[in-house]
Tab-separated table of C-alpha atoms in Angstrom:
chain	number	residue	atom	x	y	z
A	197	MET	CA	-16.724	36.054	77.668
A	198	LYS	CA	-17.361	35.766	73.958
A	199	ALA	CA	-15.509	36.272	70.668
A	200	CYS	CA	-16.441	35.812	67.031
A	201	ALA	CA	-14.848	35.499	63.626
A	202	PRO	CA	-16.403	35.716	60.170
A	203	GLY	CA	-16.542	33.092	57.481
A	204	LYS	CA	-15.191	33.673	54.000
A	205	VAL	CA	-15.843	33.082	50.319
A	206	ILE	CA	-13.328	33.078	47.479
A	207	LEU	CA	-14.263	35.529	44.754
A	208	SER	CA	-11.618	34.375	42.299
A	209	GLY	CA	-8.332	32.513	42.080
A	210	GLU	CA	-9.120	29.105	43.573
A	211	HIS	CA	-6.821	26.470	42.055
A	212	ALA	CA	-4.814	29.155	40.231
A	213	VAL	CA	-3.332	30.313	43.539
A	214	VAL	CA	-1.514	26.947	43.709
A	215	TYR	CA	0.451	27.981	40.609
A	216	GLY	CA	1.514	31.412	41.830
A	217	ALA	CA	-1.514	33.440	40.705
A	218	GLN	CA	-3.366	35.730	43.066
A	219	ALA	CA	-6.620	34.824	44.773
A	220	ILE	CA	-9.218	37.239	46.142
A	221	ALA	CA	-11.389	36.338	49.122
A	222	ILE	CA	-13.835	38.244	51.275
A	223	ALA	CA	-14.893	37.875	54.899
A	224	ILE	CA	-18.659	37.515	55.165
A	225	ARG	CA	-21.188	38.510	57.788
A	226	LYS	CA	-21.823	34.950	58.936
A	227	HIS	CA	-19.900	34.081	62.066
A	228	THR	CA	-18.655	31.503	64.486
A	229	TYR	CA	-19.171	32.519	68.121
A	230	VAL	CA	-17.010	31.038	70.867
A	231	SER	CA	-17.704	31.696	74.553
A	232	PHE	CA	-16.168	30.691	77.870
A	233	SER	CA	-17.761	30.399	81.318
A	234	PRO	CA	-15.487	29.765	84.344
A	235	ILE	CA	-16.298	26.810	86.626
A	236	THR	CA	-14.148	27.108	89.736
A	237	GLU	CA	-14.867	23.665	91.208
A	238	SER	CA	-13.440	21.889	88.148
A	239	ASN	CA	-9.902	21.153	86.945
A	240	SER	CA	-10.763	20.830	83.273
A	241	ILE	CA	-12.300	22.594	80.318
A	242	SER	CA	-15.498	21.016	79.045
A	243	THR	CA	-16.708	21.635	75.518
A	244	LEU	CA	-20.157	22.083	74.079
A	245	PHE	CA	-20.147	22.820	70.351
A	246	SER	CA	-23.647	23.296	68.990
A	247	GLY	CA	-24.460	21.011	66.074
A	248	ILE	CA	-20.989	19.462	66.130
A	249	SER	CA	-20.535	17.311	69.236
A	250	SER	CA	-22.095	16.437	72.575
A	251	GLY	CA	-19.019	17.649	74.440
A	252	PHE	CA	-15.850	16.321	76.077
A	253	HIS	CA	-13.732	17.082	79.141
A	254	TYR	CA	-10.098	18.165	78.774
A	255	PRO	CA	-7.954	18.325	81.950
A	256	LEU	CA	-5.940	21.532	81.950
A	257	HIS	CA	-2.709	19.741	82.813
A	258	ALA	CA	-3.110	17.506	79.720
A	259	LEU	CA	-3.360	20.250	77.104
A	260	SER	CA	0.334	20.080	76.266
A	261	ALA	CA	0.126	16.298	75.833
A	262	LEU	CA	-2.859	16.731	73.513
A	263	LYS	CA	-0.873	19.107	71.332
A	264	SER	CA	2.080	16.733	71.201
A	265	LYS	CA	-0.168	13.803	70.262
A	266	LEU	CA	-1.849	15.732	67.445
A	267	ASP	CA	1.481	17.062	66.181
A	268	THR	CA	2.731	13.476	66.007
A	269	ARG	CA	-0.356	12.412	64.085
A	270	PHE	CA	0.114	15.298	61.662
A	271	ASP	CA	3.717	14.222	61.061
A	272	ALA	CA	2.409	10.713	60.306
A	273	PHE	CA	-0.031	12.245	57.811
A	274	VAL	CA	2.803	14.146	56.116
A	275	GLN	CA	4.757	10.878	55.818
A	276	GLY	CA	1.732	9.203	54.225
A	277	ASP	CA	1.137	6.878	57.163
A	278	LEU	CA	-2.156	8.377	58.383
A	279	PRO	CA	-5.173	9.773	56.492
A	280	ILE	CA	-6.055	13.391	57.243
A	281	GLN	CA	-9.399	12.435	58.797
A	282	LYS	CA	-7.602	10.383	61.474
A	283	ILE	CA	-5.642	13.274	62.988
A	284	LEU	CA	-8.496	14.605	65.126
A	285	SER	CA	-10.328	12.083	67.313
A	286	GLN	CA	-13.312	14.434	67.630
A	287	PRO	CA	-14.037	17.932	66.305
A	288	ASP	CA	-13.530	19.429	69.789
A	289	ASP	CA	-9.821	18.537	69.572
A	290	LEU	CA	-9.229	21.288	67.025
A	291	LEU	CA	-10.196	24.153	69.344
A	292	MET	CA	-8.449	22.638	72.351
A	293	TYR	CA	-5.334	22.255	70.198
A	294	THR	CA	-5.754	25.930	69.320
A	295	LEU	CA	-5.768	26.855	73.009
A	296	SER	CA	-2.684	24.734	73.629
A	297	ALA	CA	-0.917	26.247	70.599
A	298	LEU	CA	-1.630	29.739	71.932
A	299	VAL	CA	-0.207	28.842	75.349
A	300	HIS	CA	2.838	27.287	73.662
A	301	HIS	CA	3.324	30.449	71.590
A	302	LEU	CA	3.518	32.693	74.654
A	303	PRO	CA	6.947	33.262	76.263
A	304	VAL	CA	7.888	31.411	79.408
A	305	VAL	CA	7.453	33.563	82.528
A	306	PRO	CA	10.899	34.570	83.885
A	307	GLY	CA	11.917	32.411	86.810
A	308	ARG	CA	9.631	29.533	85.836
A	309	HIS	CA	10.277	26.432	83.778
A	310	SER	CA	6.845	25.820	82.297
A	311	ARG	CA	3.983	27.606	80.637
A	312	SER	CA	1.449	26.471	83.221
A	313	SER	CA	1.070	30.019	84.520
A	314	TYR	CA	-0.758	30.850	81.289
A	315	LEU	CA	-3.375	28.125	81.644
A	316	PRO	CA	-6.885	29.577	81.872
A	317	VAL	CA	-9.206	28.834	84.741
A	318	PRO	CA	-11.378	25.738	84.358
A	319	GLY	CA	-14.713	26.212	82.667
A	320	ARG	CA	-16.939	25.487	79.701
A	321	LEU	CA	-15.931	26.351	76.146
A	322	SER	CA	-18.936	26.653	73.857
A	323	SER	CA	-19.385	27.509	70.205
A	324	GLU	CA	-22.192	28.249	67.798
A	325	SER	CA	-21.830	28.863	64.097
A	326	GLU	CA	-23.885	30.451	61.352
A	327	LEU	CA	-21.614	28.806	58.772
A	328	PRO	CA	-22.740	25.577	57.099
A	329	LEU	CA	-20.151	22.843	57.661
A	330	GLY	CA	-18.380	21.695	54.535
A	331	ALA	CA	-19.671	24.646	52.527
A	332	GLY	CA	-16.309	26.184	51.714
A	333	MET	CA	-17.003	29.175	53.959
A	334	GLY	CA	-13.988	28.712	56.207
A	335	SER	CA	-15.812	27.309	59.235
A	336	SER	CA	-12.659	25.717	60.709
A	337	ALA	CA	-10.527	28.844	60.346
A	338	SER	CA	-13.363	30.954	61.740
A	339	ALA	CA	-13.664	28.781	64.865
A	340	ILE	CA	-9.896	28.799	65.399
A	341	ALA	CA	-9.630	32.591	65.041
A	342	ALA	CA	-12.518	33.189	67.462
A	343	THR	CA	-10.948	30.814	70.007
A	344	LEU	CA	-7.610	32.606	69.783
A	345	VAL	CA	-9.157	36.034	70.307
A	346	LEU	CA	-11.199	34.755	73.242
A	347	PHE	CA	-8.240	33.289	75.124
A	348	GLU	CA	-5.915	36.153	74.231
A	349	ASN	CA	-8.328	38.288	76.232
A	350	LEU	CA	-8.780	35.707	78.964
A	351	LEU	CA	-5.008	35.408	79.438
A	352	ASP	CA	-4.449	39.141	78.876
A	353	LYS	CA	-1.845	38.302	76.228
A	354	PRO	CA	-3.019	39.975	73.009
A	355	LEU	CA	-1.459	38.895	69.733
A	356	SER	CA	-0.863	41.110	66.739
A	357	ALA	CA	-3.083	40.442	63.735
A	358	GLU	CA	-0.072	38.969	61.939
A	359	GLN	CA	0.672	36.569	64.812
A	360	ARG	CA	-2.982	35.538	64.951
A	361	PHE	CA	-3.031	34.919	61.195
A	362	GLU	CA	0.005	32.629	61.434
A	363	LEU	CA	-1.474	30.692	64.363
A	364	VAL	CA	-4.778	30.198	62.528
A	365	ARG	CA	-2.860	28.746	59.582
A	366	PHE	CA	-0.788	26.547	61.858
A	367	CYS	CA	-3.785	25.089	63.700
A	368	GLU	CA	-5.956	24.672	60.604
A	369	ARG	CA	-3.465	22.274	59.048
A	370	LEU	CA	-4.855	19.537	61.315
A	371	GLN	CA	-8.226	19.839	59.583
A	372	HIS	CA	-7.166	20.156	55.953
A	373	GLY	CA	-3.575	18.954	55.769
A	374	LYS	CA	-2.261	22.430	55.058
A	375	GLY	CA	-3.244	25.699	56.669
A	376	SER	CA	-4.949	27.883	54.089
A	377	ALA	CA	-3.520	31.393	53.814
A	378	ILE	CA	-6.776	32.442	52.118
A	379	ASP	CA	-9.045	31.275	54.932
A	380	ALA	CA	-6.734	32.464	57.708
A	381	ALA	CA	-6.306	35.915	56.147
A	382	ALA	CA	-10.002	36.538	55.542
A	383	VAL	CA	-11.231	35.449	58.981
A	384	THR	CA	-8.401	37.238	60.800
A	385	TYR	CA	-8.267	40.568	58.999
A	386	GLY	CA	-11.810	40.852	57.636
A	387	GLY	CA	-12.773	42.696	54.474
A	388	MET	CA	-11.345	41.736	51.088
A	389	VAL	CA	-7.909	40.120	50.980
A	390	GLN	CA	-5.492	39.238	48.214
A	391	VAL	CA	-3.240	36.204	48.599
A	392	GLN	CA	-0.385	35.443	46.231
A	393	GLN	CA	2.589	33.151	46.845
A	394	GLU	CA	2.003	33.245	50.610
A	395	ARG	CA	1.847	37.051	50.664
A	396	VAL	CA	-1.313	38.599	52.081
A	397	LYS	CA	-2.630	42.076	51.347
A	398	ARG	CA	-5.850	43.596	52.634
A	399	LEU	CA	-7.588	45.489	49.814
A	400	ASP	CA	-9.046	48.882	50.573
A	401	THR	CA	-12.364	48.332	48.842
A	402	ASN	CA	-15.756	46.763	49.465
A	403	ILE	CA	-17.697	44.309	47.389
A	404	GLY	CA	-20.877	46.317	46.813
A	405	PRO	CA	-24.421	45.031	46.284
A	406	GLY	CA	-25.764	42.261	44.065
A	407	TRP	CA	-23.706	39.323	45.373
A	408	TYR	CA	-25.140	36.082	46.781
A	409	TRP	CA	-23.909	32.771	48.174
A	410	ILE	CA	-25.574	29.471	47.250
A	411	PHE	CA	-24.710	26.165	48.922
A	412	THR	CA	-25.310	23.302	46.501
A	413	GLY	CA	-24.269	20.457	48.807
A	414	GLN	CA	-21.023	19.127	50.245
A	415	PRO	CA	-18.753	17.657	47.550
A	416	SER	CA	-17.967	13.969	47.743
A	417	VAL	CA	-14.266	14.714	47.213
A	418	SER	CA	-11.959	16.668	49.492
A	419	THR	CA	-10.232	19.889	48.545
A	420	GLY	CA	-6.927	18.013	48.478
A	421	GLU	CA	-8.249	15.367	46.092
A	422	CYS	CA	-9.629	18.004	43.760
A	423	VAL	CA	-6.408	20.031	43.801
A	424	GLN	CA	-4.444	16.872	43.009
A	425	PHE	CA	-6.735	16.037	40.072
A	426	VAL	CA	-6.224	19.502	38.590
A	427	ARG	CA	-2.475	19.255	39.145
A	428	GLN	CA	-2.283	15.961	37.263
A	429	HIS	CA	-4.152	17.293	34.236
A	430	PHE	CA	-3.371	21.021	33.999
A	431	ALA	CA	-0.306	21.909	36.083
A	432	THR	CA	1.911	22.642	33.067
A	433	ASP	CA	-0.660	24.687	31.154
A	434	HIS	CA	0.916	28.055	31.959
A	435	ALA	CA	-1.246	29.952	29.495
A	436	LEU	CA	-4.336	28.702	31.329
A	437	TRP	CA	-3.090	29.935	34.705
A	438	ASP	CA	-2.190	33.259	33.123
A	439	GLN	CA	-5.828	33.545	32.037
A	440	PHE	CA	-7.009	32.832	35.571
A	441	SER	CA	-4.601	35.435	36.919
A	442	ARG	CA	-5.771	38.067	34.441
A	443	VAL	CA	-9.441	37.501	35.322
A	444	THR	CA	-8.758	37.732	39.059
A	445	ALA	CA	-6.766	40.953	38.696
A	446	ALA	CA	-9.456	42.479	36.482
A	447	LEU	CA	-12.200	41.429	38.891
A	448	ALA	CA	-10.462	43.107	41.844
A	449	ASP	CA	-9.902	46.259	39.814
A	450	GLU	CA	-13.474	46.485	38.539
A	451	ILE	CA	-14.913	45.874	42.011
A	452	SER	CA	-12.703	48.642	43.423
A	453	HIS	CA	-14.182	51.047	40.839
A	454	HIS	CA	-17.740	49.791	41.517
A	455	HIS	CA	-18.154	48.576	37.937
A	456	SER	CA	-20.237	45.608	36.784
A	457	VAL	CA	-18.289	42.334	36.698
A	458	LEU	CA	-20.870	40.136	34.959
A	459	GLU	CA	-18.618	39.192	32.053
A	460	LEU	CA	-15.612	38.533	34.273
A	461	VAL	CA	-17.594	36.182	36.519
A	462	LYS	CA	-18.860	34.348	33.424
A	463	GLU	CA	-15.313	34.032	32.085
A	464	ASN	CA	-14.129	32.738	35.446
A	465	HIS	CA	-16.859	30.098	35.354
A	466	GLN	CA	-15.768	28.928	31.919
A	467	LEU	CA	-12.168	28.573	33.080
A	468	LEU	CA	-13.301	26.488	36.053
A	469	LYS	CA	-15.381	24.320	33.730
A	470	HIS	CA	-12.289	23.826	31.597
A	471	ILE	CA	-10.381	22.328	34.512
A	472	GLN	CA	-13.376	20.037	35.184
A	473	VAL	CA	-14.229	21.072	38.749
A	474	VAL	CA	-17.837	22.191	38.100
A	475	PRO	CA	-20.302	19.277	38.428
A	476	ASP	CA	-23.280	19.093	36.089
A	477	SER	CA	-25.699	20.163	38.832
A	478	ALA	CA	-23.712	23.365	39.399
A	479	VAL	CA	-23.508	23.973	35.639
A	480	ALA	CA	-27.315	23.779	35.416
A	481	LEU	CA	-27.690	26.244	38.294
A	482	ILE	CA	-25.200	28.692	36.816
A	483	GLU	CA	-26.800	28.521	33.373
A	484	ALA	CA	-30.181	29.333	34.939
A	485	LEU	CA	-28.709	32.346	36.716
A	486	GLU	CA	-27.069	33.557	33.512
A	487	ALA	CA	-30.393	33.208	31.668
A	488	ALA	CA	-31.952	35.422	34.368
A	489	GLY	CA	-29.392	38.164	33.734
A	490	GLY	CA	-26.784	37.247	36.335
A	491	ALA	CA	-23.523	35.355	36.522
A	492	ALA	CA	-22.143	32.756	38.922
A	493	LYS	CA	-19.183	30.503	39.580
A	494	ILE	CA	-17.932	27.808	41.927
A	495	SER	CA	-16.268	29.308	45.004
A	496	GLY	CA	-13.635	26.989	46.403
A	497	ALA	CA	-12.213	23.749	45.071
A	498	GLY	CA	-15.447	22.500	43.501
A	499	ALA	CA	-15.468	18.797	42.621
A	500	HIS	CA	-14.118	16.748	39.720
A	501	ARG	CA	-16.607	13.951	40.399
A	502	GLY	CA	-19.861	13.485	42.283
A	503	SER	CA	-23.142	15.380	42.270
A	504	PHE	CA	-22.391	18.338	44.539
A	505	GLY	CA	-20.185	21.322	43.845
A	506	GLY	CA	-20.115	22.979	47.241
A	507	LEU	CA	-20.382	26.745	47.331
A	508	VAL	CA	-21.436	28.881	44.364
A	509	ILE	CA	-21.325	32.669	44.389
A	510	ALA	CA	-23.699	34.631	42.166
A	511	TYR	CA	-23.591	38.201	40.935
A	512	MET	CA	-26.949	39.667	39.967
A	513	PRO	CA	-26.956	43.452	40.380
A	514	GLU	CA	-30.356	43.635	38.689
A	515	GLY	CA	-33.239	41.181	38.570
A	516	ASP	CA	-34.899	38.877	41.061
A	517	ILE	CA	-32.557	36.141	42.215
A	518	ALA	CA	-35.315	34.493	44.275
A	519	SER	CA	-37.259	33.814	41.088
A	520	ALA	CA	-34.150	32.512	39.348
A	521	LEU	CA	-33.532	30.107	42.250
A	522	ALA	CA	-37.157	28.944	42.505
A	523	PRO	CA	-36.423	25.778	40.444
A	524	PHE	CA	-33.680	24.876	42.964
A	525	PRO	CA	-35.460	24.662	46.344
A	526	GLN	CA	-32.887	22.168	47.613
A	527	TYR	CA	-30.204	24.866	47.823
A	528	SER	CA	-29.719	27.278	50.721
A	529	TRP	CA	-28.697	30.809	49.784
A	530	GLY	CA	-28.495	34.380	50.964
A	531	PRO	CA	-26.948	37.795	50.266
A	532	LEU	CA	-23.177	38.060	50.397
A	533	GLU	CA	-22.608	40.709	53.070
A	534	GLU	CA	-19.071	41.790	53.886
A	535	ASP	CA	-17.537	41.738	57.371
A	536	ARG	CA	-14.747	44.310	57.538
A	537	LEU	CA	-13.732	43.726	61.171
A	538	GLY	CA	-12.407	40.170	61.205
A	539	ALA	CA	-11.920	38.106	64.367
A	540	ARG	CA	-12.786	40.093	67.477
A	541	TYR	CA	-13.653	40.039	71.159
A	542	LEU	CA	-17.252	40.887	71.994
A	543	ASN	CA	-17.826	43.119	74.995
A	544	ASP	CA	-21.224	42.906	76.690
């Protein structure tokens, strides 16, 4: 049994979404795959997450206790008594917490006093991902969404897309301190999504050709740190956030009409530079792309200090992006291809 969910990139609205402006994100055709193989002679679920961990064993009867323990740690984080990186003991905990959260979400079977009837058979839970870790492509949300879809099918208890979206947000808070509506919406629904003040809308359009992702290296600061820096220096600059909002709205409109958005992407980049979240290395890359006839911007929180800016998205409808990127062999990149299906079960 196997399920998958796409990653995501933010086209516009990062940081501004914190101040009530809209953000636009798109699900991309790079996926996390989660599979399950029953093992009848066991009483646990073993994990094997490629490139992440060497695996652990989780007794089925202890899943509820695991959820309670991690919920307690999250509460300690909220109170300021525990750093976010101490909530999960190992990366595998996140997906096992997801399974436990799904079981907890399901109604108790009439006549019984526990949810144990929903526990899956023992087996091996495996995952593989095409998403670079720490690249701002929503790898955590993607893995959570794929796990939910997989066990919804295994338990024969399908969720609605809205229920799945809320559970992805709920589980992802353990990784980032707050479940991202942007990540959860994109990986759950697929396609292009608009998020504004916790409201999610799927946009009936597609991104079109000429877009690329470029990973410049994992920032040395967390998303939370960067958001806090911007809040301290720019939170009350309402005119600035109005500018961000206008650019995002115009970008969505121009994309929907299949118009060029070169100037809007350039303007977005300048606004992000103004709030000091574009490191010098990313500025040099973006200037090179602009000189080659394209445009580019940070996608995600960026970084207010350090050498790496995370994910950059480029728009170059004409010209040779490979030549423009030749001076930057240290960066991985590829075309930005849209996934319009979202998290889904894969039938053989």
